[in-house]
């Protein structure tokens, strides 16, 4: 696939910057796919991250003390997420080719805000992948420490603890992540759009599980024979994220590879405006697609660059 000449200077680079400063500079209708996992505005994990704020020491000292990071419930987080993601999505709409897909991870708690922001920017919400997993720490907490601070006798405290035994803060174990499937409206017909721009259809020869038709449920760990047969993409290897990779939300490579293969052809341009430790870039290059990555935190940019350098050199032959 021939890349539009206006975008050539941006290709296969990681830009250390605020996405909202870079996106307006990218040429219109030059990107084939946006695949991204944005910051979710939970506690300190928002778009106001600066290198200093994002440093691990910051989280250790400033993160909400009584609840684990991400668990403090504040409805204004969702509203702020919506407003910011609407602005981001408008820029993504401009840079995508007609019919181009926008796959956005979204937290179960803020899914509705993420989806509405994308839709209000002009995209069509076509579906949603559910990435299912079983390995996660339950975040629900006991309330015993509050009882310990009450002005009660030890026996009254013990009685109270017995009364609320098993009752915890209202958090079930989180075992899925939604990935919104949005599409910029296509021109004329699906066929004409695909022939003109090379995007807008799904490649159903990209199979999942045991040679199965692409579904909207994805697993990257073996769970049970029938589920694995229909929904398993290759499991992550131990080495793939890199032992030096401290990013808290690095995504499985095979998941990103699956989404890229499903929606783009070789030589396509894949944009991730919140690149983190670089998984989208790594997946794009391994499939002979170009990438454009934006990441605000220089520590994560360094990790992403190291991961790219460590990948098999043959994967990075120019396509
Ligand atoms: C959920 S993480 C992405 C993780 C990534 N998918 C991976 O596999 O490593 C979101 C990233 O967005 C970055 N970020 C937050 N605000 C940003 C902004 N305004 N512009 C660019 N990057 C930003 C954060 O530093 C964080 O690394």
XYZ file of C-alpha atoms and ligand atoms in Angstrom:
346
model
C 0.000 0.000 0.000
C 1.306 3.446 -0.918
C 1.579 5.839 2.013
C 0.371 9.457 1.414
C 3.539 11.561 0.954
C 2.421 14.178 3.555
C 2.619 11.577 6.336
C 6.009 10.063 5.411
C 8.009 12.332 7.715
C 5.985 11.150 10.728
C 6.321 7.424 10.200
C 7.892 4.923 12.609
C 8.668 7.502 15.252
C 7.745 7.906 18.877
C 7.048 11.512 19.749
C 7.447 12.467 23.372
C 4.657 15.041 23.705
C 1.069 15.750 24.653
C -1.138 14.042 22.073
C -3.355 17.091 21.779
C -0.362 19.164 20.700
C 0.833 16.683 18.066
C -2.445 15.468 16.551
C -3.441 18.848 15.019
C -0.136 18.806 13.101
C -0.761 15.448 11.403
C -2.135 15.641 7.856
C -5.851 14.964 7.362
C -7.003 11.560 6.075
C -3.538 10.014 6.305
C -3.952 7.298 8.958
C -5.473 3.839 8.381
C -6.083 2.735 11.973
C -6.040 4.259 15.443
C -5.426 1.677 18.151
C -5.051 3.089 21.627
C -5.484 2.607 25.331
C -6.010 6.089 26.777
C -5.457 7.275 30.336
C -8.703 6.701 32.239
C -8.880 9.676 34.578
C -8.990 7.415 37.588
C -7.255 9.134 40.485
C -3.916 10.410 39.190
C -4.020 8.467 35.918
C -5.328 11.320 33.800
C -4.149 13.410 30.861
C -2.426 15.882 33.117
C 0.406 13.474 33.704
C 3.772 15.128 33.584
C 7.030 13.228 33.818
C 7.373 14.365 37.419
C 3.813 13.431 38.379
C 4.056 10.114 36.619
C 7.302 9.073 38.302
C 6.765 6.079 40.530
C 7.744 8.023 43.624
C 4.852 10.363 42.915
C 2.362 7.536 42.899
C 3.755 6.093 46.064
C 3.528 9.392 47.864
C 0.411 10.965 46.323
C -1.923 8.175 45.268
C -5.092 7.962 47.267
C -4.113 6.597 50.657
C -7.183 4.693 51.708
C -8.071 3.043 48.428
C -5.762 1.481 45.835
C -5.068 3.721 42.797
C -7.984 3.692 40.372
C -10.579 2.822 42.990
C -11.532 6.204 44.412
C -15.054 6.887 43.201
C -15.479 10.381 41.842
C -18.195 10.963 39.193
C -16.396 14.076 37.912
C -13.669 11.766 36.554
C -16.099 10.483 33.906
C -17.206 13.955 32.870
C -13.629 15.180 32.550
C -12.752 12.046 30.569
C -15.646 12.716 28.179
C -14.679 16.335 27.513
C -11.021 15.548 26.948
C -11.657 12.422 24.846
C -14.154 14.315 22.667
C -11.371 16.746 21.753
C -8.946 13.865 21.126
C -11.539 11.951 19.069
C -12.274 14.985 16.861
C -8.592 15.123 15.941
C -8.491 11.368 15.338
C -11.545 11.686 13.099
C -9.731 14.319 11.037
C -6.521 12.299 10.593
C -8.199 8.967 9.792
C -9.017 8.024 6.209
C -12.724 7.633 5.377
C -13.852 4.228 6.646
C -10.808 3.979 8.963
C -11.267 2.224 12.299
C -10.673 3.584 15.766
C -10.205 0.849 18.383
C -10.194 2.332 21.842
C -9.684 0.394 25.029
C -11.990 1.642 27.770
C -12.285 0.848 31.445
C -15.569 -0.881 32.443
C -16.260 2.044 34.783
C -15.851 4.724 32.120
C -16.881 2.821 29.010
C -20.021 4.922 28.510
C -18.085 8.212 28.578
C -15.417 6.919 26.185
C -17.992 5.542 23.718
C -20.132 8.694 23.785
C -17.132 10.967 23.264
C -16.086 8.927 20.222
C -19.617 8.908 18.817
C -20.122 12.639 19.407
C -16.928 13.288 17.431
C -18.640 11.770 14.362
C -17.618 8.105 14.472
C -20.051 5.224 14.088
C -19.881 2.800 17.005
C -20.037 -0.556 15.226
C -19.415 -3.012 18.052
C -17.216 -3.683 21.039
C -14.610 -6.362 21.735
C -14.514 -7.846 25.205
C -11.036 -8.856 26.244
C -11.615 -11.442 28.965
C -9.090 -12.554 31.548
C -9.108 -14.428 34.812
C -5.888 -13.189 36.391
C -6.509 -10.003 38.341
C -6.359 -8.994 41.961
C -9.747 -8.348 43.620
C -9.763 -4.718 44.819
C -12.640 -4.915 47.331
C -11.566 -3.994 50.851
C -12.704 -4.943 54.340
C -13.882 -2.169 56.654
C -12.279 -3.603 59.788
C -9.783 -0.760 60.070
C -12.682 1.703 60.492
C -14.098 -0.438 63.289
C -10.685 -0.496 64.963
C -10.786 3.309 65.159
C -14.268 3.411 66.755
C -14.680 4.274 70.429
C -15.874 0.819 71.411
C -14.778 -1.934 73.742
C -12.683 -4.708 72.226
C -15.560 -7.174 72.565
C -17.987 -4.749 70.834
C -15.489 -4.331 67.990
C -15.148 -8.100 67.661
C -18.928 -8.449 67.556
C -19.227 -5.776 64.869
C -16.518 -7.414 62.775
C -18.322 -10.705 62.990
C -21.541 -8.993 61.872
C -19.964 -7.580 58.717
C -17.758 -10.602 58.001
C -17.551 -11.058 54.211
C -19.003 -7.589 53.449
C -16.556 -5.415 51.541
C -16.458 -2.262 49.423
C -18.573 -2.774 46.252
C -15.963 -3.988 43.777
C -16.199 -7.310 42.006
C -12.975 -8.685 40.528
C -12.458 -6.949 37.204
C -12.054 -9.582 34.471
C -12.730 -7.830 31.213
C -11.734 -4.772 29.279
C -13.966 -3.358 26.561
C -12.385 -2.241 23.291
C -14.708 0.040 21.349
C -14.969 -0.588 17.601
C -15.632 2.794 16.001
C -15.452 3.667 12.329
C -15.171 6.957 10.507
C -18.086 6.992 8.022
C -17.052 5.515 4.687
C -17.412 7.202 1.299
C -20.074 5.912 -1.103
C -20.101 2.112 -0.604
C -17.967 -0.274 1.460
C -16.435 -1.593 -1.751
C -15.660 1.793 -3.291
C -14.254 3.051 -0.012
C -11.997 -0.008 0.367
C -10.729 0.215 -3.208
C -10.087 3.961 -2.830
C -8.604 4.076 0.698
C -7.654 0.490 1.618
C -9.711 0.552 4.831
C -13.254 -0.008 6.055
C -13.567 -3.805 5.923
C -12.426 -6.608 8.225
C -10.130 -9.338 6.957
C -12.011 -12.455 8.039
C -9.141 -14.666 6.919
C -7.471 -13.517 10.136
C -8.633 -16.357 12.339
C -8.991 -16.737 16.067
C -8.863 -19.827 18.310
C -8.822 -22.965 16.208
C -9.351 -21.381 12.804
C -12.552 -19.601 13.869
C -14.304 -16.566 12.401
C -13.334 -13.321 14.193
C -15.596 -12.778 17.206
C -16.078 -9.873 19.598
C -14.677 -11.838 22.551
C -10.922 -12.242 22.951
C -8.762 -14.293 25.323
C -5.007 -14.290 25.630
C -4.870 -17.044 28.248
C -6.227 -20.562 27.980
C -9.441 -20.784 30.023
C -11.469 -23.787 28.941
C -11.468 -25.885 25.762
C -14.623 -24.475 24.115
C -13.833 -20.845 24.949
C -10.233 -21.296 23.798
C -11.410 -22.850 20.558
C -13.484 -19.775 19.676
C -11.740 -16.830 21.273
C -8.054 -17.451 22.020
C -5.401 -15.350 20.335
C -1.792 -16.476 20.927
C -0.765 -16.262 24.580
C 1.797 -13.597 25.535
C 5.341 -14.927 25.905
C 7.277 -14.202 29.098
C 9.791 -12.083 27.195
C 7.443 -10.000 25.079
C 6.894 -7.065 27.438
C 10.602 -6.897 28.388
C 11.825 -7.379 31.970
C 12.772 -3.675 32.078
C 9.194 -2.649 31.248
C 7.648 -1.076 34.354
C 4.564 0.275 32.594
C 1.530 -0.580 34.754
C -0.862 -1.267 31.867
C 1.226 -2.822 29.059
C -1.082 -4.699 26.702
C -0.545 -8.201 25.244
C 1.243 -8.029 21.891
C -0.921 -10.724 20.249
C -4.067 -8.787 21.075
C -2.761 -5.695 19.297
C -1.479 -7.790 16.390
C -4.898 -9.394 15.997
C -6.687 -6.025 15.894
C -4.194 -4.574 13.413
C -4.360 -7.578 11.081
C -8.128 -7.637 11.181
C -8.498 -4.057 10.001
C -5.479 -3.051 7.887
C -3.370 -4.201 4.966
C 0.450 -4.377 4.856
C 2.081 -0.957 4.627
C -0.833 0.752 6.441
C -0.287 3.547 8.975
C -1.270 2.726 12.575
C -1.470 5.587 15.069
C -1.366 5.236 18.861
C -1.599 8.661 20.545
C -1.107 7.125 24.041
C 1.650 4.669 23.259
C 2.796 3.794 26.796
C 5.450 1.083 26.596
C 5.033 0.778 22.820
C 2.947 -2.387 22.315
C 1.007 -0.954 19.346
C 4.251 0.114 17.635
C 5.814 -3.286 18.180
C 2.727 -5.059 16.827
C 2.532 -2.757 13.784
C 6.158 -3.295 12.840
C 5.977 -7.058 13.328
C 3.157 -7.056 10.754
C 4.949 -4.728 8.304
C 2.710 -1.760 9.020
C 4.014 1.720 9.829
C 3.362 3.277 13.203
C 3.143 6.747 14.696
C 3.382 6.791 18.486
C 2.812 9.664 20.891
C 3.596 9.357 24.595
C 3.928 12.149 27.138
C 6.159 10.383 29.643
C 9.850 10.179 28.614
C 10.389 7.115 30.827
C 7.782 5.207 28.855
C 9.162 6.527 25.558
C 12.557 5.083 26.525
C 10.960 1.711 27.365
C 9.075 1.671 24.047
C 12.235 2.498 22.116
C 14.151 -0.242 23.899
C 11.417 -2.781 23.138
C 11.493 -1.822 19.465
C 15.275 -2.109 19.336
C 15.213 -5.507 21.051
C 12.698 -6.922 18.580
C 14.090 -9.139 15.828
C 15.786 -6.798 13.329
C 14.249 -8.656 10.384
C 10.811 -7.532 11.562
C 11.796 -3.974 10.894
C 12.789 -4.225 7.276
C 11.120 -1.256 5.587
C 7.855 -2.208 3.955
C -3.049 3.106 29.459
S -1.473 3.655 29.055
C -1.075 2.886 27.488
C -0.403 1.544 27.645
C 0.041 0.916 26.321
N -1.089 0.423 25.563
C 1.042 -0.235 26.522
O 0.818 -1.356 26.044
O 2.069 0.003 27.178
C -1.795 5.334 28.613
C -0.548 6.155 28.354
O -0.949 7.467 27.961
C 0.074 8.370 28.381
N -0.508 9.723 28.395
C -1.297 10.295 29.341
N -1.670 11.533 28.955
C -1.121 11.736 27.712
C -1.172 12.804 26.787
N -1.857 13.930 27.053
N -0.513 12.679 25.603
C 0.206 11.538 25.322
N 0.297 10.495 26.186
C -0.376 10.579 27.355
C 0.489 7.841 29.732
O 1.798 8.266 30.086
C 0.360 6.320 29.556
O 1.617 5.725 29.282
